[in-house]
CSV table of C-alpha atoms and ligand atoms in Angstrom, one decimal:
chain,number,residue,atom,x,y,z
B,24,UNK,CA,-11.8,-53.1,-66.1
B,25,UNK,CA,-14.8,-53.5,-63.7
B,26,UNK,CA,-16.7,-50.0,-62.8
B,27,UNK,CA,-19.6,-52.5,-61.9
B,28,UNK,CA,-19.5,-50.7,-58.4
B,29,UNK,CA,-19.1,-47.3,-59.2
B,30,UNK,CA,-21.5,-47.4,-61.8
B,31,UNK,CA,-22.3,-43.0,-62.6
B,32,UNK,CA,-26.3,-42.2,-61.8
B,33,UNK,CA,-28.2,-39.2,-60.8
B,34,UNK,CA,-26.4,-36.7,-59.2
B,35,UNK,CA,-22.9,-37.5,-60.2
B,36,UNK,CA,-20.5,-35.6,-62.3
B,37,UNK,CA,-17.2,-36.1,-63.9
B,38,UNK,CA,-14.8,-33.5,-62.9
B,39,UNK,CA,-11.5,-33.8,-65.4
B,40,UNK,CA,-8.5,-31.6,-63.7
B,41,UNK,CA,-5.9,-29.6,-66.3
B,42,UNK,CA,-5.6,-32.2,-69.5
B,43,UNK,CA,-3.6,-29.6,-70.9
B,44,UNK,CA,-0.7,-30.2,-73.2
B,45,UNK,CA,2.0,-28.5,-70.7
B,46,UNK,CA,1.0,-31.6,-68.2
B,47,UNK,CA,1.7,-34.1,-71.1
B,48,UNK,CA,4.8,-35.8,-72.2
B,49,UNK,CA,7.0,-32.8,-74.4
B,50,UNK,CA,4.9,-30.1,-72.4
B,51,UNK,CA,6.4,-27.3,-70.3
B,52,UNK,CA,5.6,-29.5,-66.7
B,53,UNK,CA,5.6,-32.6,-68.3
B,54,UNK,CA,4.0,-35.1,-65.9
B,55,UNK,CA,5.7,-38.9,-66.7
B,56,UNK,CA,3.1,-41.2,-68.2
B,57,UNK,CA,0.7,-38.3,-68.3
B,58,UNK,CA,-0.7,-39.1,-72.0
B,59,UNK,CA,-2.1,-42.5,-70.5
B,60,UNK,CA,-5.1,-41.2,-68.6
B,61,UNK,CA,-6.5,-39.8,-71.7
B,62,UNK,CA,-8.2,-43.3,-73.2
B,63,UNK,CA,-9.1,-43.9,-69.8
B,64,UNK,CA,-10.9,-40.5,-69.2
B,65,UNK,CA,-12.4,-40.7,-73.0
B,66,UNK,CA,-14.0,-44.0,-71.7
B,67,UNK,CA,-15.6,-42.5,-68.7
B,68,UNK,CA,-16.5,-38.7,-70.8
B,69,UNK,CA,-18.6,-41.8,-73.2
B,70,UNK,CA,-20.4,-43.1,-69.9
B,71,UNK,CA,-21.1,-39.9,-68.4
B,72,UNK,CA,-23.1,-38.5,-71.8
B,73,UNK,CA,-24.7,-41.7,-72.6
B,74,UNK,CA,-26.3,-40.8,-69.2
B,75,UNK,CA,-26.6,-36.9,-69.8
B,76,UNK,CA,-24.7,-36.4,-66.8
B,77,UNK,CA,-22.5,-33.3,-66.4
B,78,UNK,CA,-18.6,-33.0,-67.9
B,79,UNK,CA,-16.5,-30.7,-66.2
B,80,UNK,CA,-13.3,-29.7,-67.4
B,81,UNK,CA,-10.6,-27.6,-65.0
B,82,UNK,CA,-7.8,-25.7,-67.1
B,83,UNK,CA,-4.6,-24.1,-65.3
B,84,UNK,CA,-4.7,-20.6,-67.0
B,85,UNK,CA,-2.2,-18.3,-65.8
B,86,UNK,CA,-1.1,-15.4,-66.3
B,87,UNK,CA,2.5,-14.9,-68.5
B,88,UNK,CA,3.8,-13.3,-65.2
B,89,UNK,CA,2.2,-15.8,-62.9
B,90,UNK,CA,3.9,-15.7,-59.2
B,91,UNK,CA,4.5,-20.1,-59.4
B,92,UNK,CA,7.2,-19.6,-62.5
B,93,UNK,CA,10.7,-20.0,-61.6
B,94,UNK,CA,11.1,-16.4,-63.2
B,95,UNK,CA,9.2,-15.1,-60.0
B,96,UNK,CA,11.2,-17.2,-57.7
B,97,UNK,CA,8.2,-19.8,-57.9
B,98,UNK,CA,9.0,-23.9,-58.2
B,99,UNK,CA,7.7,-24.5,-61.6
B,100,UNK,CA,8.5,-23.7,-65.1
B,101,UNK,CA,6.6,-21.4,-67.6
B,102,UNK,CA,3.4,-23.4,-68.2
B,103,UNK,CA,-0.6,-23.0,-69.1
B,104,UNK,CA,0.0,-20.0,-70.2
B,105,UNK,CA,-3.7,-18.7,-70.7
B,106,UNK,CA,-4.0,-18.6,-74.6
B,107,UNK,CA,-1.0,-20.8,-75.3
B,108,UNK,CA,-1.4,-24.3,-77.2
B,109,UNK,CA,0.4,-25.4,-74.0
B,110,UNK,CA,-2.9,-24.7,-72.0
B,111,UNK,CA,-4.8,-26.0,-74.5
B,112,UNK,CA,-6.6,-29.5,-73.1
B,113,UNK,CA,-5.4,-32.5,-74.9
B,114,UNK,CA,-6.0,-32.9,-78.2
B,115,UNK,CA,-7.2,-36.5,-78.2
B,116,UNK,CA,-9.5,-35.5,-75.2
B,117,UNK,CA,-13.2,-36.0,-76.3
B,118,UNK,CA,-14.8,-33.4,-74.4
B,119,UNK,CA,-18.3,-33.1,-75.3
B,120,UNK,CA,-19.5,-29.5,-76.6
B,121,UNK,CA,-21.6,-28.7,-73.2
B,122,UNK,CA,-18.7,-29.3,-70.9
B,123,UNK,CA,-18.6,-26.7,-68.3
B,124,UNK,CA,-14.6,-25.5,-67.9
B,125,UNK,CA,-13.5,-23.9,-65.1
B,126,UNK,CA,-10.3,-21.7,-65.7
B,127,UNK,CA,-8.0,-21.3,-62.3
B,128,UNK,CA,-4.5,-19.8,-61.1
B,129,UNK,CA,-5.9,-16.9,-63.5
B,130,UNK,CA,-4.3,-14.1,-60.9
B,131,UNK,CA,-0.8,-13.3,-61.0
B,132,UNK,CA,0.1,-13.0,-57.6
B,133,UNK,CA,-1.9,-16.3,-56.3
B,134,UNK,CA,-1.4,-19.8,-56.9
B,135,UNK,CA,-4.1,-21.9,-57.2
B,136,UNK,CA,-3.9,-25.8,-57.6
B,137,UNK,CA,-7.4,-26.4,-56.5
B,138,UNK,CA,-10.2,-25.8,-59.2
B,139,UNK,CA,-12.6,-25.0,-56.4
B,140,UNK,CA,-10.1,-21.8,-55.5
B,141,UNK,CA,-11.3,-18.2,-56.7
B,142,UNK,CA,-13.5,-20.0,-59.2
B,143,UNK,CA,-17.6,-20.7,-59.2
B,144,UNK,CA,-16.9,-24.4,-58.8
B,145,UNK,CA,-19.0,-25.4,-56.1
B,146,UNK,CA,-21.9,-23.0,-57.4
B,147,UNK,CA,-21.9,-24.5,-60.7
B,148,UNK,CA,-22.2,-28.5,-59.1
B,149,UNK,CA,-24.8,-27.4,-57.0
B,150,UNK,CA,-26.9,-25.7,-59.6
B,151,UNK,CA,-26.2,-28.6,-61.6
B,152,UNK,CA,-27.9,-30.8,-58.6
B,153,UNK,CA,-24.3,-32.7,-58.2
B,154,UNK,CA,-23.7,-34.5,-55.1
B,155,UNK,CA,-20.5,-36.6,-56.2
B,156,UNK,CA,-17.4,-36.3,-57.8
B,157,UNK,CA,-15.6,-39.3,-60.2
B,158,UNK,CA,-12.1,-37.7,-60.8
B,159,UNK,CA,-9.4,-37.9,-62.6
B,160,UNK,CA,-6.6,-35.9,-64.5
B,161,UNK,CA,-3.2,-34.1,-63.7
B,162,UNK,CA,-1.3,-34.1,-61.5
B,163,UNK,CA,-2.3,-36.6,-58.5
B,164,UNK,CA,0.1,-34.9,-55.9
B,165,UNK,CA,-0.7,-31.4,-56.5
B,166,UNK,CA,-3.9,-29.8,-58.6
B,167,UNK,CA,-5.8,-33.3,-58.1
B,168,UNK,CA,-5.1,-34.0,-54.4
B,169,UNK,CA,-5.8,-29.9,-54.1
B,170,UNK,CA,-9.0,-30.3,-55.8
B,171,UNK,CA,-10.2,-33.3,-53.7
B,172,UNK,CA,-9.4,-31.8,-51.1
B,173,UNK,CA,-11.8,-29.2,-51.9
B,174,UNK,CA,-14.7,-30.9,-53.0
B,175,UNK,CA,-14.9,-33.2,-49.8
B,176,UNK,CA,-14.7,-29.9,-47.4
B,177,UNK,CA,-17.4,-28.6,-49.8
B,178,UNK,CA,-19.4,-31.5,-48.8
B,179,UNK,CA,-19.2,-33.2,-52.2
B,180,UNK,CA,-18.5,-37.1,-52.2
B,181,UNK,CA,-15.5,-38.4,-54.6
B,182,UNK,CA,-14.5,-41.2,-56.3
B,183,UNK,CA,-11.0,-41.0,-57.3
B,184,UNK,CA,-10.6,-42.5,-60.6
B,185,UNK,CA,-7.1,-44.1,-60.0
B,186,UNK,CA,-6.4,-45.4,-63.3
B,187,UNK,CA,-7.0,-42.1,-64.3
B,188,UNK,CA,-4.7,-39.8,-62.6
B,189,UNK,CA,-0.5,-39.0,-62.8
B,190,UNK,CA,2.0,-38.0,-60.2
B,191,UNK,CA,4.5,-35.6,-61.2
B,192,UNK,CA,6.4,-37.3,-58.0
B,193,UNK,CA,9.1,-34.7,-57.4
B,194,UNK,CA,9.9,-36.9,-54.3
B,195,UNK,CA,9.8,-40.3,-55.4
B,196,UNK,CA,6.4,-41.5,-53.5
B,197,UNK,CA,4.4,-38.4,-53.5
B,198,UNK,CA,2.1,-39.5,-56.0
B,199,UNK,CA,1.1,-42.7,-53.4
B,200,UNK,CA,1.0,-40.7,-50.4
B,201,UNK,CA,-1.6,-38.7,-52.1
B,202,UNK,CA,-4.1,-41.3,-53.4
B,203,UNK,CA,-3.5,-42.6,-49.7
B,204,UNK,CA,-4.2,-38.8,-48.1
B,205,UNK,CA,-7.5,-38.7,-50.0
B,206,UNK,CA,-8.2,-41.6,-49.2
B,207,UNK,CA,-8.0,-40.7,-45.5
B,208,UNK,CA,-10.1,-37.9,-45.7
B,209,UNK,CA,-13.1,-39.6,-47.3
B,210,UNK,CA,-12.3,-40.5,-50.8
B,211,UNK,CA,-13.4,-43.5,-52.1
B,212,UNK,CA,-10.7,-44.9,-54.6
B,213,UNK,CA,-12.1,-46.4,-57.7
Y,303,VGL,C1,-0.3,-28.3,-61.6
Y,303,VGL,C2,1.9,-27.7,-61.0
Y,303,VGL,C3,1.7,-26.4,-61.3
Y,303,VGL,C4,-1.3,-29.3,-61.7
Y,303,VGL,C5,-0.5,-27.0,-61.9
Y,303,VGL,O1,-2.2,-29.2,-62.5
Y,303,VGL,O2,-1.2,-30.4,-61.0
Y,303,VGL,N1,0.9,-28.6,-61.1
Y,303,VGL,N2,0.5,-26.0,-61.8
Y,304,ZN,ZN1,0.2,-24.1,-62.7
């Protein structure tokens, strides 16, 4: 692999969405091949603290009642349950001690697949000086798309770390038409 170009400097941050064992292969909302973006993101966590540039870690952490679970009518299974070893982040995630987490979809009655929705998100960057964003994480058609989404209306620039992102791909596709959507609206795929 060749990161030559998108080498992380002054101003840039990692943002890591919802490595949490429900998103993982045996979890609650398993996401296929989710497991393989952990070595990848461990790789880029090593070149972001070698730097002392900023981790940041988004965690799905609903409620047990949470308005998305098929229970309340909503499409997804019982996952991320705030407290749960399903919400835990991966286990072979190295996060480093200082990472900032960011806990969303916390209210029962809203979804939230964005990390930059009801949370301090865009605060915490900008008190952290960040301009732009290298992400990865789970899942590309849904909290990762969301999140992008977010961060370029915010004003933030993004690199899309595309060995580094799942699709859940409920509709065989969605997964590409995502990388390609935030790619339209500024993303720069690395
Ligand atoms: C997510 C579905 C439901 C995600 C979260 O993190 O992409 N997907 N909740
Ligand atoms: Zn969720």
């Amino acid at each position: 692999m060749d990161h030559s170009d998108e080498a992380p400097r002054a101003g840039d941050a990692l943002l890591i969405v919802d490595v949490q064992n429900d998103f993982l292969p045996g979890g609650a909302l398993a996401v296929p091949r989710g497991d393989e973006v952990v070595p990848v993101l461990n790789r880029w966590i090593a070149r972001f603290r070698e730097q002392g540039l900023p981790v940041i870690a988004t965690r799905d952490w609903h409620p047990s009642g949470h308005c998305s679970f098929q229970s309340r009518g909503g499409p997804w299974p019982v996952h991320c349950v705030a407290g749960t070893a399903g919400a835990d982040f991966a286990p072979g995630l190295e996060l480093p001690k200082d990472t900032v987490v960011i806990s969303k979809a916390t209210e029962p009655d809203r979804e939230a697949y964005s990390g930059f929705q009801g949370t301090d998100l865009a605060r915490r960057l900008r008190t952290l000086g960040v301009r732009r964003l290298f992400v990865g994480g789970l899942a590309t058609d849904y909290c990762v798309l969301e999140t992008v989404r977010d961060a370029l209306r915010e004003g933030f620039d993004v690199v899309l770390l595309r060995d580094a992102v799942r699709a859940v791909d409920a509709h065989p596709g969605d997964g590409d038409r995502a990388l390609r959507e935030m790619e339209r609206l500024g993303a720069r795929l690395g």
